[in-house]
Short mmCIF file of C-alpha atoms and ligand atoms in Angstrom, two decimals:
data_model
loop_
_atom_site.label_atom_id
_atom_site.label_comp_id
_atom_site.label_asym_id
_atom_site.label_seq_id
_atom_site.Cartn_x
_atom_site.Cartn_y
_atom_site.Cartn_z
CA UNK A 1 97.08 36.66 -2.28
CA UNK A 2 95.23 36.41 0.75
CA UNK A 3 92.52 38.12 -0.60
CA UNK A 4 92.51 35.42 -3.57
CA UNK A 5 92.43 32.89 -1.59
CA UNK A 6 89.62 33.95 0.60
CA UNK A 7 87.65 34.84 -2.46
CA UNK A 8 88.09 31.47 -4.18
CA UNK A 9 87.29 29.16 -1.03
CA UNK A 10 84.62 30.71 0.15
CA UNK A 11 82.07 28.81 -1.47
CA UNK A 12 84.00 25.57 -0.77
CA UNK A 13 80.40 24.12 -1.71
CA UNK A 14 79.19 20.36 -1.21
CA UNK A 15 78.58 18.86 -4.34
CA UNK A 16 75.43 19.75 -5.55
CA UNK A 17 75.33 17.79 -8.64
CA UNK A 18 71.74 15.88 -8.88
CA UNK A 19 70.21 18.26 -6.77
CA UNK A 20 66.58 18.90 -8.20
CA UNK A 21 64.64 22.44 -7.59
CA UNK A 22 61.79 21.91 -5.38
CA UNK A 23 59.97 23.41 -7.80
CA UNK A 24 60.64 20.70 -10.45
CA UNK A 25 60.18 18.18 -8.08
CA UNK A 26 56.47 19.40 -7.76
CA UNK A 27 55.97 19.87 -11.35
CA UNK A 28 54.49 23.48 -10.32
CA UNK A 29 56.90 26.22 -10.03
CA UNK A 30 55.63 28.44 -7.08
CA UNK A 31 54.03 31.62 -8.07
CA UNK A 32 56.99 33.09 -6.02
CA UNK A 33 59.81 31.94 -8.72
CA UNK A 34 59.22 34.22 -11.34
CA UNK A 35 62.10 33.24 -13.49
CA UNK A 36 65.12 31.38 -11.90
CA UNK A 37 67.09 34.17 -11.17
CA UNK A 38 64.32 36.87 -9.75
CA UNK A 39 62.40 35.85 -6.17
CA UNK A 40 59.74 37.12 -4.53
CA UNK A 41 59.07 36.25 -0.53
CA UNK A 42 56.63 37.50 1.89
CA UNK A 43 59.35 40.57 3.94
CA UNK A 44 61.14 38.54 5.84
CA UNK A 45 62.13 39.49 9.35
CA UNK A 46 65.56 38.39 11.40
CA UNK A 47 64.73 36.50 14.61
CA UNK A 48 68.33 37.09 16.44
CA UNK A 49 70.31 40.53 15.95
CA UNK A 50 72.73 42.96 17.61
CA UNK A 51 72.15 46.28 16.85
CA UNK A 52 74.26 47.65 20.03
CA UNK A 53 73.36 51.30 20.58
CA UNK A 54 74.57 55.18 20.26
CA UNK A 55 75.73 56.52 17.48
CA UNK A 56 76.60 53.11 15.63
CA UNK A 57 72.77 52.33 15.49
CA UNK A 58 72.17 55.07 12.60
CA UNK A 59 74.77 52.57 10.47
CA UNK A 60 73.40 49.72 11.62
CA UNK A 61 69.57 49.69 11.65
CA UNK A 62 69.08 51.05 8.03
CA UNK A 63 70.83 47.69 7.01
CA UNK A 64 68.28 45.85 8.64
CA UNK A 65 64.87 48.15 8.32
CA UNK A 66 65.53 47.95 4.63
CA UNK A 67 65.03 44.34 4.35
CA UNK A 68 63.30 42.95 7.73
CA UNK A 69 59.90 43.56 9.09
CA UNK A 70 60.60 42.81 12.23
CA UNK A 71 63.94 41.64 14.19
CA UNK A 72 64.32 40.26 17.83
CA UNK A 73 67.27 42.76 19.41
CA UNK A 74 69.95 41.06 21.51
CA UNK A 75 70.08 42.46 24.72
CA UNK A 76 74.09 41.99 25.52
CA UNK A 77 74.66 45.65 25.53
CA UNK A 78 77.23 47.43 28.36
CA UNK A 79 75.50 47.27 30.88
CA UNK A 80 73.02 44.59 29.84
CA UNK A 81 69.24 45.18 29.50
CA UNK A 82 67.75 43.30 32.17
CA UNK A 83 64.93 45.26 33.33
CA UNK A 84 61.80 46.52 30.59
CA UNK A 85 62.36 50.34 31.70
CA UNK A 86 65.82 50.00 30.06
CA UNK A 87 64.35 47.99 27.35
CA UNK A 88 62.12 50.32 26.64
CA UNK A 89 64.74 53.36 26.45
CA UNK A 90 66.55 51.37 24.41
CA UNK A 91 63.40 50.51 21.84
CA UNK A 92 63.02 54.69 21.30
CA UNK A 93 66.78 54.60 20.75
CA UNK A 94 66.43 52.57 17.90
CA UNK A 95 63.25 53.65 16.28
CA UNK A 96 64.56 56.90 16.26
CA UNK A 97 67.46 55.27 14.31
CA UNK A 98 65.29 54.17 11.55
CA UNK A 99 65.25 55.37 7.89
CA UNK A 100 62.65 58.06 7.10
CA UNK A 101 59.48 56.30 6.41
CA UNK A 102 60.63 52.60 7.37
CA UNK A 103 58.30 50.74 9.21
CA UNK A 104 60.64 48.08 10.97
CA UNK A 105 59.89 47.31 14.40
CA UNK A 106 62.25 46.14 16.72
CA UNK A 107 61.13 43.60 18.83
CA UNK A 108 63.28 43.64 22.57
CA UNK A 109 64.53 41.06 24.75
CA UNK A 110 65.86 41.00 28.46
CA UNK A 111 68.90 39.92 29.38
CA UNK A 112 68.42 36.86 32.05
CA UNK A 113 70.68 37.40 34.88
CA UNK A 114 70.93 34.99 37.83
CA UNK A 115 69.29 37.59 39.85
CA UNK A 116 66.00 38.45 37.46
CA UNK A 117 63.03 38.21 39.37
CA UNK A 118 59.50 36.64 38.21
CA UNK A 119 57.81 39.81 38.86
CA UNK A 120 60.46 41.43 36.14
CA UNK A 121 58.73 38.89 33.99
CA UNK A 122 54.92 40.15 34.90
CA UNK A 123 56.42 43.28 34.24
CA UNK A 124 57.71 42.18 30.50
CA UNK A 125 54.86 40.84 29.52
CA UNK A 126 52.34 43.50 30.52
CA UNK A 127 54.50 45.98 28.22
CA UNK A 128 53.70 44.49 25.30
CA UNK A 129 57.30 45.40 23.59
CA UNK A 130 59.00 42.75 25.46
CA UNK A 131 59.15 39.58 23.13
CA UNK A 132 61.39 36.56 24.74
CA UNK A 133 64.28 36.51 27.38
CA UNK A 134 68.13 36.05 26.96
CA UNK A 135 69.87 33.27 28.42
CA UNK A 136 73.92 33.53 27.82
CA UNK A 137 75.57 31.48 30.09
CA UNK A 138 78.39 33.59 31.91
CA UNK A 139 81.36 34.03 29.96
CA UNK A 140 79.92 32.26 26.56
CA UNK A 141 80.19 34.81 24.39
CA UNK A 142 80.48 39.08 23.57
CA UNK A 143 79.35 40.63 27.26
CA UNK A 144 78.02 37.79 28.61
CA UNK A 145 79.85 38.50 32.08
CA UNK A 146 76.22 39.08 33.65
CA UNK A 147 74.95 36.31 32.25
CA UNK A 148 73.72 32.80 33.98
CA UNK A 149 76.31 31.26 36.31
CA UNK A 150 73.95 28.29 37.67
CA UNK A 151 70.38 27.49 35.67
CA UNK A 152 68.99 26.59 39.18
CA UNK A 153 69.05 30.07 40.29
CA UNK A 154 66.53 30.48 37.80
CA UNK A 155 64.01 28.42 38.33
CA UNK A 156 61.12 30.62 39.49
CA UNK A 157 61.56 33.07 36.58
CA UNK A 158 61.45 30.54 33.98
CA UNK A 159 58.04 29.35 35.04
CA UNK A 160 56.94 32.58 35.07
CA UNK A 161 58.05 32.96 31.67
CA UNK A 162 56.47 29.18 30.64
CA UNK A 163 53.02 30.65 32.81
CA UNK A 164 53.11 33.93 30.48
CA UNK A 165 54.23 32.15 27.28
CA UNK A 166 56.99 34.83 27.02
CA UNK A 167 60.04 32.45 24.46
CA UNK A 168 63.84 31.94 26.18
CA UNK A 169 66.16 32.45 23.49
CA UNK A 170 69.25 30.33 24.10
CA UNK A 171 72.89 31.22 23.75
CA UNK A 172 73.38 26.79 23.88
CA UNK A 173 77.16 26.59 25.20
CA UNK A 174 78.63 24.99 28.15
CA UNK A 175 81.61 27.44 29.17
CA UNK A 176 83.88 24.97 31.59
CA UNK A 177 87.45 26.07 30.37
CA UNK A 178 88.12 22.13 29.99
CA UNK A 179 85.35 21.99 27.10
CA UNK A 180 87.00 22.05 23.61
CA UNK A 181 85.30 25.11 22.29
CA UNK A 182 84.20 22.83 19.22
CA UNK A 183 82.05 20.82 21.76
CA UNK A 184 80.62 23.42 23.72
CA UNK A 185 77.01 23.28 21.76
CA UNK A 186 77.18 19.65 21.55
CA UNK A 187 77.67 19.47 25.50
CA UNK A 188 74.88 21.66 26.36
CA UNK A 189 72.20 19.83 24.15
CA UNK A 190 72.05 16.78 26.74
CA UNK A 191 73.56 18.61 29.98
CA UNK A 192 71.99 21.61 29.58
CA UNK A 193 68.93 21.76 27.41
CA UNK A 194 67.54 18.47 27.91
CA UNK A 195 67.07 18.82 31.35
CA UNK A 196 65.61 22.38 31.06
CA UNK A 197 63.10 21.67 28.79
CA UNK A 198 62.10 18.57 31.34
CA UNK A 199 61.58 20.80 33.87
CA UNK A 200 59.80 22.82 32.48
CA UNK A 201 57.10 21.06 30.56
CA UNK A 202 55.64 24.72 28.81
CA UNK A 203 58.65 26.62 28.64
CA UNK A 204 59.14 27.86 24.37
CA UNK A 205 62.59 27.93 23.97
CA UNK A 206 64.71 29.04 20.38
CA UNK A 207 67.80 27.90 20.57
CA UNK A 208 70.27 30.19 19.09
CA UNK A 209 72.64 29.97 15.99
CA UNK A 210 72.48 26.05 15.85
CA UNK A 211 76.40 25.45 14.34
CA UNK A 212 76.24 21.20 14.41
CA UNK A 213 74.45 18.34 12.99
CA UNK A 214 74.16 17.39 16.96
CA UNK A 215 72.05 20.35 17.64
CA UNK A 216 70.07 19.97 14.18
CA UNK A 217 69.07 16.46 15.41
CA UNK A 218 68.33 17.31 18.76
CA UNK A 219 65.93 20.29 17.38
CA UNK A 220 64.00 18.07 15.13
CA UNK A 221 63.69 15.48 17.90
CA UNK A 222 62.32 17.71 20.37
CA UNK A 223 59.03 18.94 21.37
CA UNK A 224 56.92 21.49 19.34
CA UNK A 225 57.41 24.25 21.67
CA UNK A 226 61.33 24.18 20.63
CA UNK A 227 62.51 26.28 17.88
CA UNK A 228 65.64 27.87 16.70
CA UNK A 229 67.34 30.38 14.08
CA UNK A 230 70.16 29.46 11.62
CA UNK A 231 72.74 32.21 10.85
CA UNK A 232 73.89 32.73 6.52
CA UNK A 233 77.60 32.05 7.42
CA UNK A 234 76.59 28.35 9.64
CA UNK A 235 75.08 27.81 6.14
CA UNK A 236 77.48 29.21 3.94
CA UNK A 237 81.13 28.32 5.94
CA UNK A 238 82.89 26.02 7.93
CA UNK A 239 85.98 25.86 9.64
CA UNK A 240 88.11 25.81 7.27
CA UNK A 241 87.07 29.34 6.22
CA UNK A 242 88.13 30.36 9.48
CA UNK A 243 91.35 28.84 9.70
CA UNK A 244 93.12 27.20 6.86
CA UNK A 245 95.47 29.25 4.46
CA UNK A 246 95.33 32.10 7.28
CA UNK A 247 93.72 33.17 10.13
CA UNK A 248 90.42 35.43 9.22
CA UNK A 249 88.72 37.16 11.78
CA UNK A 250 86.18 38.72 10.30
CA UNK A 251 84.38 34.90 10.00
CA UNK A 252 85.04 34.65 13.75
CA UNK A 253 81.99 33.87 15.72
CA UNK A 254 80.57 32.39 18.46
CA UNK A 255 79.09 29.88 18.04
CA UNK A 256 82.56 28.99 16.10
CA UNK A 257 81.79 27.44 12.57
CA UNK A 258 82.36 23.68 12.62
CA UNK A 259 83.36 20.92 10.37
CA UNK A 260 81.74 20.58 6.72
CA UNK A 261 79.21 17.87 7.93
CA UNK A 262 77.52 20.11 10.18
CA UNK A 263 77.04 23.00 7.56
CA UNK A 264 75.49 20.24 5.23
CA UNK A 265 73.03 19.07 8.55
CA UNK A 266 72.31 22.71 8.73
CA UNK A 267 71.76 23.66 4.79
CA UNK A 268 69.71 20.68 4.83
CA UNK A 269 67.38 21.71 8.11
CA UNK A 270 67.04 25.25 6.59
CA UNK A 271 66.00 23.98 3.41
CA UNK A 272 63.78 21.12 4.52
CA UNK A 273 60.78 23.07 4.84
CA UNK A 274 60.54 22.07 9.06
CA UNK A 275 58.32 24.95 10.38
CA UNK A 276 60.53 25.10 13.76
CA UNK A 277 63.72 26.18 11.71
CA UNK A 278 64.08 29.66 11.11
CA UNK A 279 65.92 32.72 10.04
CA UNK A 280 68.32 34.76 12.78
CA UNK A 281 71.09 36.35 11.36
CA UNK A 282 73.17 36.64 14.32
CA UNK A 283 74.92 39.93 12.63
CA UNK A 284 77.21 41.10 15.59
CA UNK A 285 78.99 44.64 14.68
CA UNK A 286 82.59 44.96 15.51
CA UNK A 287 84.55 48.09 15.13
CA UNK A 288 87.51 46.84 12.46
CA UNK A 289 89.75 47.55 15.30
CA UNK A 290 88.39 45.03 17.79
CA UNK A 291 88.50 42.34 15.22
CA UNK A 292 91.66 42.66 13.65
CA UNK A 293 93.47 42.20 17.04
CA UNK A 294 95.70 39.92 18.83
CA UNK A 295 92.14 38.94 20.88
CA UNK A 296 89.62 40.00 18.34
CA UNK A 297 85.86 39.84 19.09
CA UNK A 298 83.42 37.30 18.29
CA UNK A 299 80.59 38.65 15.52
CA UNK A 300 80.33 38.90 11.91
CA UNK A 301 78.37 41.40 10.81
CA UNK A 302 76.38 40.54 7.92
CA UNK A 303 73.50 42.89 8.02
CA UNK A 304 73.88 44.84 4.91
CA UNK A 305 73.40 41.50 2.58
CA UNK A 306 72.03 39.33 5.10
CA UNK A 307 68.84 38.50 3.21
CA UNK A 308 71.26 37.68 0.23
CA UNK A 309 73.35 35.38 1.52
CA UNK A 310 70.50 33.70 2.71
CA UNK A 311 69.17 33.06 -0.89
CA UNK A 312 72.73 31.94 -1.84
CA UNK A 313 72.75 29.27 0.52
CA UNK A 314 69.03 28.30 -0.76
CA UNK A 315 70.10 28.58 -4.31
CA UNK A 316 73.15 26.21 -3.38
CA UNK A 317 70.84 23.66 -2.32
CA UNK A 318 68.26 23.80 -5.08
CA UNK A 319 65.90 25.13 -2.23
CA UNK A 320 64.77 28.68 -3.50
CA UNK A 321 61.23 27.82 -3.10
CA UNK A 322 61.77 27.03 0.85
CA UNK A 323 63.42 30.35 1.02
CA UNK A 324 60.09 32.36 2.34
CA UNK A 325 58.59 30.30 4.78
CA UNK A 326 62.06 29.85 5.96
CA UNK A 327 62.45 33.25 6.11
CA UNK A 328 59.26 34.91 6.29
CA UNK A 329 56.95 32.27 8.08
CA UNK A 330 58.14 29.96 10.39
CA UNK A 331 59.49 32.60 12.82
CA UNK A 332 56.27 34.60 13.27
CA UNK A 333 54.16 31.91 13.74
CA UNK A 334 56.16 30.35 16.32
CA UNK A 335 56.64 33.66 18.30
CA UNK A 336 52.67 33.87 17.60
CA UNK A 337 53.14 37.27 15.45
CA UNK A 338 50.96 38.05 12.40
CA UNK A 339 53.07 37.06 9.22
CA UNK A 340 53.94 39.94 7.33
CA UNK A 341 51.83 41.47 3.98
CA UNK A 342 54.23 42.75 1.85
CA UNK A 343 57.44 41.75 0.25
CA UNK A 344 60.87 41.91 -0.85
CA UNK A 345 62.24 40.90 -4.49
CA UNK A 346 66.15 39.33 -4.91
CA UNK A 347 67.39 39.73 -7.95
CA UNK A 348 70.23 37.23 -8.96
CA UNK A 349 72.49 40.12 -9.97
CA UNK A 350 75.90 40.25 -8.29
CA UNK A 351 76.42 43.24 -5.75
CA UNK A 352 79.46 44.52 -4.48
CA UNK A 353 80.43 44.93 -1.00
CA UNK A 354 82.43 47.73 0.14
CA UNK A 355 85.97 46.66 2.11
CA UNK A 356 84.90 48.85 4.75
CA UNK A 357 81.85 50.68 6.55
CA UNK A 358 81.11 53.77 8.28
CA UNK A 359 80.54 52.48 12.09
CA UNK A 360 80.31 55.86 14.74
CA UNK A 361 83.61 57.54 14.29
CA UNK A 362 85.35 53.99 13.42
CA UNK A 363 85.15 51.73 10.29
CA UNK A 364 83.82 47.92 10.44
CA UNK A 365 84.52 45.29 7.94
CA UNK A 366 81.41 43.42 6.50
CA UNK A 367 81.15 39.92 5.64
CA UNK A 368 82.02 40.21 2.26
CA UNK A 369 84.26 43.27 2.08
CA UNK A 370 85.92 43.72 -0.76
CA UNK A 371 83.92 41.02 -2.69
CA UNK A 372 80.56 40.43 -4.20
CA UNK A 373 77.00 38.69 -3.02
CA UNK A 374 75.32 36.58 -5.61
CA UNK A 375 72.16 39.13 -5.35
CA UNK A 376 70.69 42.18 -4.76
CA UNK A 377 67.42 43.57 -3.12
CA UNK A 378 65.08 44.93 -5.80
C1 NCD B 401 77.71 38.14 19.49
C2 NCD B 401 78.07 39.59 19.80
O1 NCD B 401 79.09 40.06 19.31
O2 NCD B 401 77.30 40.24 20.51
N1 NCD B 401 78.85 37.50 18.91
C3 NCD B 401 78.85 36.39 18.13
O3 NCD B 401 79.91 35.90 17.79
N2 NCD B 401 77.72 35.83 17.72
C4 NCD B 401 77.22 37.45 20.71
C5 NCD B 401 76.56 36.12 20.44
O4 NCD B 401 75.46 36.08 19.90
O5 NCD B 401 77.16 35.08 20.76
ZN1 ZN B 402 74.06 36.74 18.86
#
């Protein structure tokens, strides 16, 4: 029963009905669109991911080498990685995770700590491996205890960063305990983020996992040198998922999924073609364990059909066409990478997800589990 119902709500879609394909629209159909249900994009790479490390990584990475280039790796391991030696350790760690033969690169991050000095940042840089900085507020999110306890302590690093053009990805909550956790992202746009970017005129900043119309706005409002990523289930899910008809933690996150109107602001900023809106999956593995608890952890993993239930969302909106540079384009070029040369192909062909996955010597629960994705990777 619970199953049921979680199977038939899930795609509690807006109403679509009028809804022409870009495609049609143009009177061209994109050499891309082969046929309606077959896709081909430019490979794609995921611009926020946890792959956390030991023996998990060799069932995690495959997930993601298989259908990303490239990925930006979220540094909120135990300890954190704040310095580039530990970056680096932790690079070979996950290359030597990698399939036989893929080519996916991992692309690291430090973890900003109130205490991370502007020569760290020097350092960073001159590695070459090092591609933005991590700022989680203390106490936002998964092992954020390290994280930022005052923004003025950082100052002096965050020129350097702005001087070296090296991106600050955002984790964009307040964390008072009086702030309803349903307004922490909305808070932090205009007490937070405003006055950052102010003060620091060349800073790049993504900000992370946008979950509200609020934070859509305020993107699209701001200045060029502000991007950010959009997780599948902020496009796919709201609330409700979460909570009505039964509690499910595997669509726990942080940030939490909001009301319907903000998953429409955010299908519609995905899918409007705006180059500084981009793909970051977000996929944050869990042991089932730590989940399905009386305090379960924040993450959905999602890498094994993350690509997928990205083209759902696009199909849902009449947007395959916007899919690639979504995907594929607008990332790279606003971290200044090469866009990738070869590509993927998604079949519209349903694939089944297993109810559970190998994860170390435990077993994690997908997004998904026990149900189906409306396609599958060529
Ligand atoms: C992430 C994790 O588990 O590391 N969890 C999550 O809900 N997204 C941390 C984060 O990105 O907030
Ligand atoms: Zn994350």
């Amino acid at each position: 029963m619970y199953e049921d119902r979680a199977r038939n709500d899930r795609r509690a879609a807006p109403d679509n009905q009028g809804t022409i394909p870009f495609w049609q629209m143009t009177g061209t159909r994109p050499a891309t669109l082969h046929r309606m249900d077959t896709i081909t994009l430019t490979r794609p790479d995921d611009w926020h991911l946890h792959l956390r490390d030991g023996e998990v990584l060799q069932h995690v990475v495959p997930w993601s080498a298989e259908r990303f280039a490239r990925a930006i790796i979220m540094p909120n391991l135990v300890p954190p990685v704040t310095t580039t030696e530990a970056a680096a350790a932790y690079r070979e760690r996950i290359l030597a995770a990698r399939p036989a033969g893929s080519g996916f690169q991992p692309l690291m991050t430090l973890y900003l700590t109130d205490n991370t000095a502007p020569t760290e940042i020097e350092r960073a840089v001159a590695s070459g491996i090092i591609h933005a900085v991590k700022l989680y507020p203390a106490g936002a999110t998964t092992n954020s205890d390290s994280g930022v306890t005052d923004i003025e302590r950082c100052h002096d690093t965050l020129e350097a960063m702005a001087e070296q053009g090296l991106n600050l990805c955002i984790h964009g909550e307040v964390t008072h305990a009086d702030t309803d956790i349903f307004d922490r992202e909305k808070r932090f746009l205009n007490e937070i983020l405003g006055p950052l970017l102010e003060r620091h005129p060349r800073l790049r900043v993504v900000l992370e996992h946008l979950t509200t119309a609020e934070a859509v706005d305020f993107v699209r409002n701001g200045p060029e040198r502000l991007g950010a990523t959009i997780t599948p289930q902020h496009l796919l899910m709201n609330r409700n998922h979460l909570l009505a008809g039964g509690i499910r933690p595997h669509y726990y996150c942080l940030p939490i999924l909001k009301r319907e109107r903000d998953r429409e602001a955010l299908l519609e900023a995905a899918t409007s073609g705006h180059p500084r809106y981009f793909l970051g999956t977000d996929s944050a593995p869990h042991a089932r364990g730590d989940k399905e608890s009386a305090c379960g952890c924040a993450g959905i993993f999602t890498a094994p059909l993350a690509i997928e239930l990205y083209a759902e969302a696009f199909a849902e909106a009449g947007a395959l066409a916007r899919l690639e540079g979504f995907a594929s384009h607008h990332g790279a070029d606003f971290y200044g990478l090469p866009r990738n040369t070869d590509t993927i192909t998604l079949v519209r062909k349903p694939r089944e997800i297993p109810a559970l996955m190998p994860y170390g010597g435990q077993e994690i629960v997908p997004l998904r589990a026990g149900d189906s994705v409306d396609w599958t990777l060529a």
